[in-house]
Amino acid sequence: MQSFSYLRPADADAAIAAAAQPGKKYIAGGTDLMQLMKDDVERPAQIVDLDALPYTKIEAGPDALRLGALATMSDVAAHPEVARKYPVIAQALLASASPQLRNMATMGGNMLQRTRCGYFRDTGFACNKREPGSGCPAIHGQNRLLAILGGSGHCIATHPSDLAVALVALDTVLELRGANGATRQVALGDFHKLPGDTPHIETVLQPGELITALVVPASAAARRSGYLKVRDRASFEFALVSAAVALDLDGGVIRDARIAMGGVGTKPWRLPAVEGALRGHQAGDVAFAAAAAQAPEGAMPAVQNAFKVKLMQKTLVRALRTVAA
Ligand SMILES: Cc1cc2nc3c(=O)[nH]c(=O)nc-3n(C[C@H](O)[C@H](O)[C@H](O)COP(=O)(O)OP(=O)(O)OC[C@H]3O[C@@H](n4cnc5c(N)ncnc54)[C@H](O)[C@@H]3O)c2cc1C
Ligand code: SF4
């Protein structure tokens, strides 16, 4: 690990001013950043600790759920209003990492965790995301776990977050704070970028910009929602394929549907065509199978991950059945 200095600012503006300089990096729970630093993948000259900032609140109001960016995965998963009105969020969190990690890891850090592509995390290999222009060995190499949607000839890494899949399905908006107190809101669906020919640029965040909160609109669909994660082992493992499903039913007819999937895309993957195919139909296997058939639209599987095309559809049908029951 490269040596680094440590700063713990007392307020957001001091943190933002510090982190806007090149070579600086925020640290929240540290569960991803510290490992990347130990592996020499991230080499910040200074880490700026967010620990003293006041963004830990979880506020469940009538119109929205507001999650402070420093709220931990454990606290959000255990919040009774999250479990009651946004079960897909609680379920996605409880399917992530381990209890120890969830006690440390935060909402903001979770959105910005880096890919688990093995080549990215091993500096012995080339990787366009880690070192722009060096190449992508995954395209013809070990790609079983990688993306079938949203990839490019430069990178096919999957976005690893479970939480982001649940949040993107529910139209979550991120609150960001930049230099001189400037604030802006960005829909989570627009926050992560497709790799294109710049896979090292992963989000629309500006230098030093801080995520301060994640705002999830309340909805009837969010109340009837769930998360299904399919993985190689039952715990402590990233998704092969996952589905976040939210349905609003009117006497068995699907009034509204929100669907996103994980483990398949280079970013948390929302499926508007599947949502459109479900709306107005009687909830049941016929509608679910017909809609799920559209899920892999545009998929470009690599040699080892073509199985995700079928798995995506089966996972989605099972998640829809569970949520509709
Ligand atoms: C063994 C293991 C298993 C895991 N399994 C899963 C899993 O199954 N599913 C899953 O979803 N995740 C999994 N994770 C990932 C875990 O969820 C993330 O490591 C965690 O959410 C990151 O949060 P953090 O607060 O620790 O972020 P940190 O490591 O502190 O930071 C991560 C990144 O976010 C930046 N950052 C942090 N907060 C902010 C902010 N507020 N504003 C701007 N930038 C910020 C940091 O600069 C850094 O670049 C696993 C991790 C490990 C180590
Ligand atoms: S898929 Fe992306 S992260 Fe993995 S080696 Fe290729 S460029 Fe790097």
Short mmCIF file of N, CA, C and O in Angstrom, two decimals, residues 59-151:
data_model
loop_
_atom_site.label_atom_id
_atom_site.label_comp_id
_atom_site.label_asym_id
_atom_site.label_seq_id
_atom_site.Cartn_x
_atom_site.Cartn_y
_atom_site.Cartn_z
N GLU A 59 -34.97 9.12 7.40
CA GLU A 59 -36.24 9.80 7.64
C GLU A 59 -37.31 9.24 6.70
O GLU A 59 -37.19 9.39 5.48
N ALA A 60 -38.32 8.60 7.29
CA ALA A 60 -39.39 8.04 6.48
C ALA A 60 -40.62 8.93 6.61
O ALA A 60 -41.35 8.84 7.59
N GLY A 61 -40.84 9.80 5.64
CA GLY A 61 -42.00 10.69 5.65
C GLY A 61 -43.11 10.13 4.78
O GLY A 61 -42.95 9.06 4.18
N PRO A 62 -44.25 10.85 4.70
CA PRO A 62 -45.37 10.32 3.91
C PRO A 62 -45.07 10.26 2.41
O PRO A 62 -45.61 9.42 1.70
N ASP A 63 -44.19 11.14 1.93
CA ASP A 63 -43.96 11.20 0.48
C ASP A 63 -42.67 10.53 0.03
O ASP A 63 -42.49 10.26 -1.16
N ALA A 64 -41.74 10.37 0.97
CA ALA A 64 -40.43 9.84 0.55
C ALA A 64 -39.66 9.29 1.74
O ALA A 64 -39.92 9.64 2.89
N LEU A 65 -38.70 8.46 1.40
CA LEU A 65 -37.72 7.96 2.37
C LEU A 65 -36.41 8.69 2.07
O LEU A 65 -35.94 8.69 0.92
N ARG A 66 -35.85 9.33 3.11
CA ARG A 66 -34.60 10.08 2.90
C ARG A 66 -33.49 9.39 3.70
O ARG A 66 -33.56 9.31 4.92
N LEU A 67 -32.52 8.87 2.96
CA LEU A 67 -31.42 8.14 3.59
C LEU A 67 -30.18 9.01 3.57
O LEU A 67 -29.69 9.37 2.48
N GLY A 68 -29.65 9.37 4.74
CA GLY A 68 -28.38 10.10 4.77
C GLY A 68 -27.30 9.24 4.13
O GLY A 68 -27.28 8.02 4.30
N ALA A 69 -26.39 9.88 3.43
CA ALA A 69 -25.37 9.12 2.69
C ALA A 69 -24.46 8.33 3.62
O ALA A 69 -23.83 7.37 3.20
N LEU A 70 -24.40 8.72 4.91
CA LEU A 70 -23.53 8.00 5.85
C LEU A 70 -24.31 7.04 6.75
O LEU A 70 -23.74 6.45 7.67
N ALA A 71 -25.61 6.88 6.47
CA ALA A 71 -26.36 5.84 7.19
C ALA A 71 -25.77 4.49 6.81
O ALA A 71 -25.40 4.27 5.65
N THR A 72 -25.67 3.60 7.79
CA THR A 72 -25.05 2.30 7.46
C THR A 72 -26.08 1.35 6.84
O THR A 72 -27.29 1.48 7.04
N MET A 73 -25.54 0.37 6.13
CA MET A 73 -26.41 -0.65 5.52
C MET A 73 -27.22 -1.36 6.60
O MET A 73 -28.40 -1.63 6.42
N SER A 74 -26.61 -1.63 7.76
CA SER A 74 -27.31 -2.32 8.85
C SER A 74 -28.48 -1.48 9.36
O SER A 74 -29.58 -1.99 9.57
N ASP A 75 -28.22 -0.20 9.62
CA ASP A 75 -29.27 0.65 10.18
C ASP A 75 -30.44 0.81 9.22
O ASP A 75 -31.60 0.82 9.63
N VAL A 76 -30.13 0.95 7.94
CA VAL A 76 -31.22 1.10 6.96
C VAL A 76 -32.02 -0.20 6.87
O VAL A 76 -33.26 -0.20 6.88
N ALA A 77 -31.32 -1.33 6.80
CA ALA A 77 -32.01 -2.62 6.68
C ALA A 77 -32.91 -2.89 7.89
O ALA A 77 -33.96 -3.51 7.77
N ALA A 78 -32.50 -2.40 9.06
CA ALA A 78 -33.24 -2.69 10.29
C ALA A 78 -34.34 -1.67 10.57
O ALA A 78 -35.12 -1.85 11.52
N HIS A 79 -34.41 -0.61 9.78
CA HIS A 79 -35.41 0.43 10.06
C HIS A 79 -36.82 -0.11 9.76
O HIS A 79 -37.08 -0.56 8.64
N PRO A 80 -37.75 -0.04 10.73
CA PRO A 80 -39.06 -0.68 10.52
C PRO A 80 -39.84 -0.08 9.34
O PRO A 80 -40.54 -0.81 8.63
N GLU A 81 -39.71 1.22 9.10
CA GLU A 81 -40.46 1.83 7.97
C GLU A 81 -39.87 1.42 6.62
O GLU A 81 -40.58 1.37 5.62
N VAL A 82 -38.56 1.14 6.59
CA VAL A 82 -37.95 0.66 5.34
C VAL A 82 -38.50 -0.73 5.05
O VAL A 82 -38.94 -1.03 3.94
N ALA A 83 -38.50 -1.58 6.07
CA ALA A 83 -39.00 -2.95 5.87
C ALA A 83 -40.48 -2.94 5.47
O ALA A 83 -40.92 -3.77 4.67
N ARG A 84 -41.26 -1.99 6.02
CA ARG A 84 -42.71 -1.99 5.78
C ARG A 84 -43.07 -1.35 4.43
O ARG A 84 -43.87 -1.90 3.69
N LYS A 85 -42.46 -0.21 4.14
CA LYS A 85 -42.89 0.53 2.95
C LYS A 85 -41.97 0.34 1.74
O LYS A 85 -42.32 0.71 0.63
N TYR A 86 -40.75 -0.18 1.97
CA TYR A 86 -39.78 -0.34 0.87
C TYR A 86 -39.06 -1.68 1.05
O TYR A 86 -37.83 -1.73 1.15
N PRO A 87 -39.81 -2.80 1.13
CA PRO A 87 -39.15 -4.08 1.43
C PRO A 87 -38.02 -4.43 0.47
O PRO A 87 -37.06 -5.10 0.87
N VAL A 88 -38.11 -4.01 -0.78
CA VAL A 88 -37.04 -4.34 -1.73
C VAL A 88 -35.69 -3.78 -1.26
O VAL A 88 -34.64 -4.40 -1.49
N ILE A 89 -35.71 -2.64 -0.58
CA ILE A 89 -34.45 -2.05 -0.10
C ILE A 89 -33.88 -2.90 1.04
O ILE A 89 -32.70 -3.27 1.04
N ALA A 90 -34.74 -3.21 2.00
CA ALA A 90 -34.27 -4.01 3.15
C ALA A 90 -33.75 -5.37 2.66
O ALA A 90 -32.70 -5.85 3.11
N GLN A 91 -34.48 -5.98 1.73
CA GLN A 91 -34.07 -7.31 1.25
C GLN A 91 -32.75 -7.26 0.48
O GLN A 91 -31.90 -8.14 0.61
N ALA A 92 -32.59 -6.22 -0.34
CA ALA A 92 -31.32 -6.08 -1.10
C ALA A 92 -30.15 -5.89 -0.14
O ALA A 92 -29.07 -6.46 -0.34
N LEU A 93 -30.38 -5.12 0.91
CA LEU A 93 -29.29 -4.89 1.88
C LEU A 93 -28.94 -6.18 2.62
O LEU A 93 -27.76 -6.51 2.79
N LEU A 94 -29.97 -6.91 3.05
CA LEU A 94 -29.70 -8.12 3.82
C LEU A 94 -29.09 -9.24 2.97
O LEU A 94 -28.50 -10.18 3.51
N ALA A 95 -29.21 -9.10 1.64
CA ALA A 95 -28.58 -10.08 0.74
C ALA A 95 -27.15 -9.66 0.38
O ALA A 95 -26.50 -10.32 -0.44
N SER A 96 -26.68 -8.56 0.96
CA SER A 96 -25.36 -8.02 0.60
C SER A 96 -24.31 -8.31 1.67
O SER A 96 -24.59 -8.21 2.87
N ALA A 97 -23.11 -8.63 1.23
CA ALA A 97 -21.93 -8.70 2.10
C ALA A 97 -22.18 -9.56 3.34
O ALA A 97 -22.73 -10.65 3.24
N SER A 98 -21.79 -9.05 4.53
CA SER A 98 -21.96 -9.80 5.78
C SER A 98 -22.42 -8.81 6.84
O SER A 98 -22.27 -7.60 6.66
N PRO A 99 -22.94 -9.31 7.99
CA PRO A 99 -23.37 -8.36 9.03
C PRO A 99 -22.26 -7.41 9.46
O PRO A 99 -22.50 -6.22 9.66
N GLN A 100 -21.03 -7.92 9.57
CA GLN A 100 -19.91 -7.06 10.01
C GLN A 100 -19.67 -5.94 9.00
O GLN A 100 -19.48 -4.79 9.38
N LEU A 101 -19.68 -6.30 7.71
CA LEU A 101 -19.46 -5.28 6.68
C LEU A 101 -20.61 -4.28 6.65
O LEU A 101 -20.40 -3.08 6.51
N ARG A 102 -21.83 -4.80 6.83
CA ARG A 102 -22.99 -3.89 6.76
C ARG A 102 -23.00 -2.92 7.93
O ARG A 102 -23.58 -1.84 7.85
N ASN A 103 -22.38 -3.31 9.04
CA ASN A 103 -22.29 -2.39 10.18
C ASN A 103 -21.40 -1.19 9.88
O ASN A 103 -21.51 -0.15 10.52
N MET A 104 -20.48 -1.36 8.96
CA MET A 104 -19.54 -0.27 8.61
C MET A 104 -19.95 0.46 7.33
O MET A 104 -19.80 1.68 7.22
N ALA A 105 -20.42 -0.28 6.35
CA ALA A 105 -20.61 0.27 5.00
C ALA A 105 -21.80 1.22 4.94
O ALA A 105 -22.81 1.01 5.61
N THR A 106 -21.67 2.24 4.10
CA THR A 106 -22.67 3.32 4.06
C THR A 106 -23.41 3.35 2.72
O THR A 106 -22.98 2.74 1.74
N MET A 107 -24.49 4.13 2.72
CA MET A 107 -25.30 4.29 1.51
C MET A 107 -24.48 4.89 0.36
O MET A 107 -24.49 4.41 -0.76
N GLY A 108 -23.78 5.99 0.66
CA GLY A 108 -23.01 6.68 -0.39
C GLY A 108 -21.88 5.80 -0.91
O GLY A 108 -21.66 5.68 -2.12
N GLY A 109 -21.16 5.16 0.01
CA GLY A 109 -20.05 4.29 -0.38
C GLY A 109 -20.54 3.12 -1.22
O GLY A 109 -19.87 2.68 -2.14
N ASN A 110 -21.73 2.63 -0.90
CA ASN A 110 -22.28 1.50 -1.65
C ASN A 110 -22.52 1.88 -3.11
O ASN A 110 -22.26 1.10 -4.02
N MET A 111 -23.01 3.11 -3.35
CA MET A 111 -23.26 3.54 -4.73
C MET A 111 -21.95 3.61 -5.52
O MET A 111 -21.93 3.47 -6.73
N LEU A 112 -20.84 3.88 -4.78
CA LEU A 112 -19.55 4.14 -5.45
C LEU A 112 -18.57 2.99 -5.33
O LEU A 112 -17.40 3.14 -5.68
N GLN A 113 -19.03 1.85 -4.83
CA GLN A 113 -18.13 0.69 -4.76
C GLN A 113 -17.69 0.34 -6.17
O GLN A 113 -18.44 0.51 -7.13
N ARG A 114 -16.47 -0.18 -6.30
CA ARG A 114 -15.92 -0.47 -7.63
C ARG A 114 -16.23 -1.92 -8.03
O ARG A 114 -16.56 -2.75 -7.19
N THR A 115 -16.08 -2.17 -9.30
CA THR A 115 -16.44 -3.50 -9.83
C THR A 115 -15.60 -4.62 -9.21
O THR A 115 -14.46 -4.40 -8.79
N ARG A 116 -16.17 -5.82 -9.18
CA ARG A 116 -15.44 -6.98 -8.68
C ARG A 116 -14.72 -7.72 -9.81
O ARG A 116 -14.21 -8.82 -9.58
N CYS A 117 -14.67 -7.19 -11.01
CA CYS A 117 -13.91 -7.82 -12.10
C CYS A 117 -12.50 -8.13 -11.58
O CYS A 117 -11.79 -7.24 -11.12
N GLY A 118 -12.10 -9.40 -11.68
CA GLY A 118 -10.83 -9.85 -11.10
C GLY A 118 -9.62 -9.14 -11.72
O GLY A 118 -8.62 -8.91 -11.04
N TYR A 119 -9.71 -8.80 -12.99
CA TYR A 119 -8.58 -8.13 -13.65
C TYR A 119 -8.41 -6.71 -13.12
O TYR A 119 -7.30 -6.22 -12.98
N PHE A 120 -9.53 -6.07 -12.82
CA PHE A 120 -9.47 -4.71 -12.27
C PHE A 120 -8.77 -4.71 -10.91
O PHE A 120 -8.00 -3.81 -10.59
N ARG A 121 -9.02 -5.76 -10.13
CA ARG A 121 -8.50 -5.79 -8.75
C ARG A 121 -7.12 -6.44 -8.65
O ARG A 121 -6.62 -6.61 -7.55
N ASP A 122 -6.52 -6.78 -9.77
CA ASP A 122 -5.19 -7.40 -9.75
C ASP A 122 -4.27 -6.57 -10.66
O ASP A 122 -4.41 -6.63 -11.89
N THR A 123 -3.36 -5.84 -10.07
CA THR A 123 -2.53 -4.92 -10.86
C THR A 123 -1.53 -5.66 -11.76
O THR A 123 -0.82 -5.04 -12.54
N GLY A 124 -1.51 -6.99 -11.66
CA GLY A 124 -0.65 -7.77 -12.57
C GLY A 124 -1.24 -7.85 -13.97
O GLY A 124 -0.57 -8.32 -14.90
N PHE A 125 -2.49 -7.42 -14.14
CA PHE A 125 -3.15 -7.49 -15.44
C PHE A 125 -3.42 -6.09 -15.99
O PHE A 125 -3.55 -5.12 -15.22
N ALA A 126 -3.55 -6.01 -17.33
CA ALA A 126 -4.04 -4.78 -17.95
C ALA A 126 -5.51 -4.61 -17.57
O ALA A 126 -6.18 -5.58 -17.24
N CYS A 127 -5.99 -3.39 -17.60
CA CYS A 127 -7.42 -3.12 -17.36
C CYS A 127 -7.69 -1.67 -17.74
O CYS A 127 -7.12 -0.75 -17.16
N ASN A 128 -8.60 -1.48 -18.71
CA ASN A 128 -8.92 -0.12 -19.17
C ASN A 128 -9.54 0.73 -18.08
O ASN A 128 -9.41 1.96 -18.08
N LYS A 129 -10.22 0.11 -17.15
CA LYS A 129 -10.87 0.88 -16.09
C LYS A 129 -9.82 1.39 -15.09
O LYS A 129 -9.91 2.52 -14.61
N ARG A 130 -8.85 0.57 -14.80
CA ARG A 130 -7.80 0.96 -13.85
C ARG A 130 -6.73 1.81 -14.52
O ARG A 130 -6.25 2.78 -13.94
N GLU A 131 -6.41 1.45 -15.76
CA GLU A 131 -5.33 2.13 -16.47
C GLU A 131 -5.79 2.37 -17.91
O GLU A 131 -5.64 1.49 -18.76
N PRO A 132 -6.43 3.52 -18.18
CA PRO A 132 -7.05 3.76 -19.48
C PRO A 132 -6.10 3.45 -20.64
O PRO A 132 -4.93 3.81 -20.61
N GLY A 133 -6.65 2.71 -21.64
CA GLY A 133 -5.87 2.41 -22.85
C GLY A 133 -5.02 1.16 -22.74
O GLY A 133 -4.38 0.76 -23.72
N SER A 134 -5.03 0.49 -21.57
CA SER A 134 -4.14 -0.67 -21.41
C SER A 134 -4.76 -1.96 -21.97
O SER A 134 -4.05 -2.93 -22.20
N GLY A 135 -6.08 -1.97 -22.18
CA GLY A 135 -6.72 -3.16 -22.73
C GLY A 135 -7.70 -3.79 -21.75
O GLY A 135 -7.74 -3.43 -20.57
N CYS A 136 -8.50 -4.74 -22.28
CA CYS A 136 -9.48 -5.43 -21.44
C CYS A 136 -9.33 -6.94 -21.61
O CYS A 136 -9.91 -7.52 -22.53
N PRO A 137 -8.56 -7.58 -20.75
CA PRO A 137 -8.38 -9.03 -20.87
C PRO A 137 -9.67 -9.81 -20.62
O PRO A 137 -9.77 -10.98 -21.02
N ALA A 138 -10.66 -9.21 -20.00
CA ALA A 138 -11.88 -9.96 -19.66
C ALA A 138 -12.69 -10.33 -20.91
O ALA A 138 -13.39 -11.34 -20.89
N ILE A 139 -12.59 -9.52 -21.95
CA ILE A 139 -13.45 -9.76 -23.11
C ILE A 139 -13.21 -11.16 -23.69
O ILE A 139 -14.15 -11.84 -24.08
N HIS A 140 -11.97 -11.60 -23.71
CA HIS A 140 -11.68 -12.97 -24.19
C HIS A 140 -11.15 -13.85 -23.06
O HIS A 140 -10.55 -14.90 -23.30
N GLY A 141 -11.35 -13.42 -21.82
CA GLY A 141 -10.78 -14.16 -20.69
C GLY A 141 -11.86 -14.63 -19.73
O GLY A 141 -12.89 -15.17 -20.14
N GLN A 142 -11.63 -14.41 -18.44
CA GLN A 142 -12.57 -14.85 -17.41
C GLN A 142 -13.73 -13.85 -17.35
O GLN A 142 -13.59 -12.76 -16.79
N ASN A 143 -14.85 -14.21 -17.93
CA ASN A 143 -15.95 -13.24 -17.99
C ASN A 143 -17.27 -13.82 -17.52
O ASN A 143 -18.33 -13.24 -17.74
N ARG A 144 -17.22 -14.94 -16.84
CA ARG A 144 -18.46 -15.60 -16.39
C ARG A 144 -19.31 -14.66 -15.55
O ARG A 144 -20.53 -14.67 -15.64
N LEU A 145 -18.68 -13.86 -14.69
CA LEU A 145 -19.44 -13.02 -13.77
C LEU A 145 -19.76 -11.65 -14.36
O LEU A 145 -20.41 -10.83 -13.71
N LEU A 146 -19.31 -11.39 -15.57
CA LEU A 146 -19.37 -10.01 -16.07
C LEU A 146 -20.66 -9.73 -16.84
O LEU A 146 -21.54 -10.58 -16.93
N ALA A 147 -20.75 -8.52 -17.37
CA ALA A 147 -22.04 -7.99 -17.87
C ALA A 147 -22.39 -8.51 -19.25
O ALA A 147 -21.51 -8.72 -20.10
N ILE A 148 -23.69 -8.67 -19.47
CA ILE A 148 -24.19 -8.99 -20.81
C ILE A 148 -24.92 -7.80 -21.41
O ILE A 148 -25.32 -7.83 -22.56
N LEU A 149 -25.11 -6.75 -20.61
CA LEU A 149 -25.83 -5.56 -21.08
C LEU A 149 -25.01 -4.30 -20.76
O LEU A 149 -24.46 -4.19 -19.66
N GLY A 150 -24.95 -3.40 -21.73
CA GLY A 150 -24.31 -2.10 -21.47
C GLY A 150 -22.81 -2.10 -21.63
O GLY A 150 -22.17 -1.08 -21.40
N GLY A 151 -22.22 -3.21 -22.05
CA GLY A 151 -20.77 -3.26 -22.19
C GLY A 151 -20.30 -2.61 -23.49
O GLY A 151 -21.11 -2.22 -24.35
#
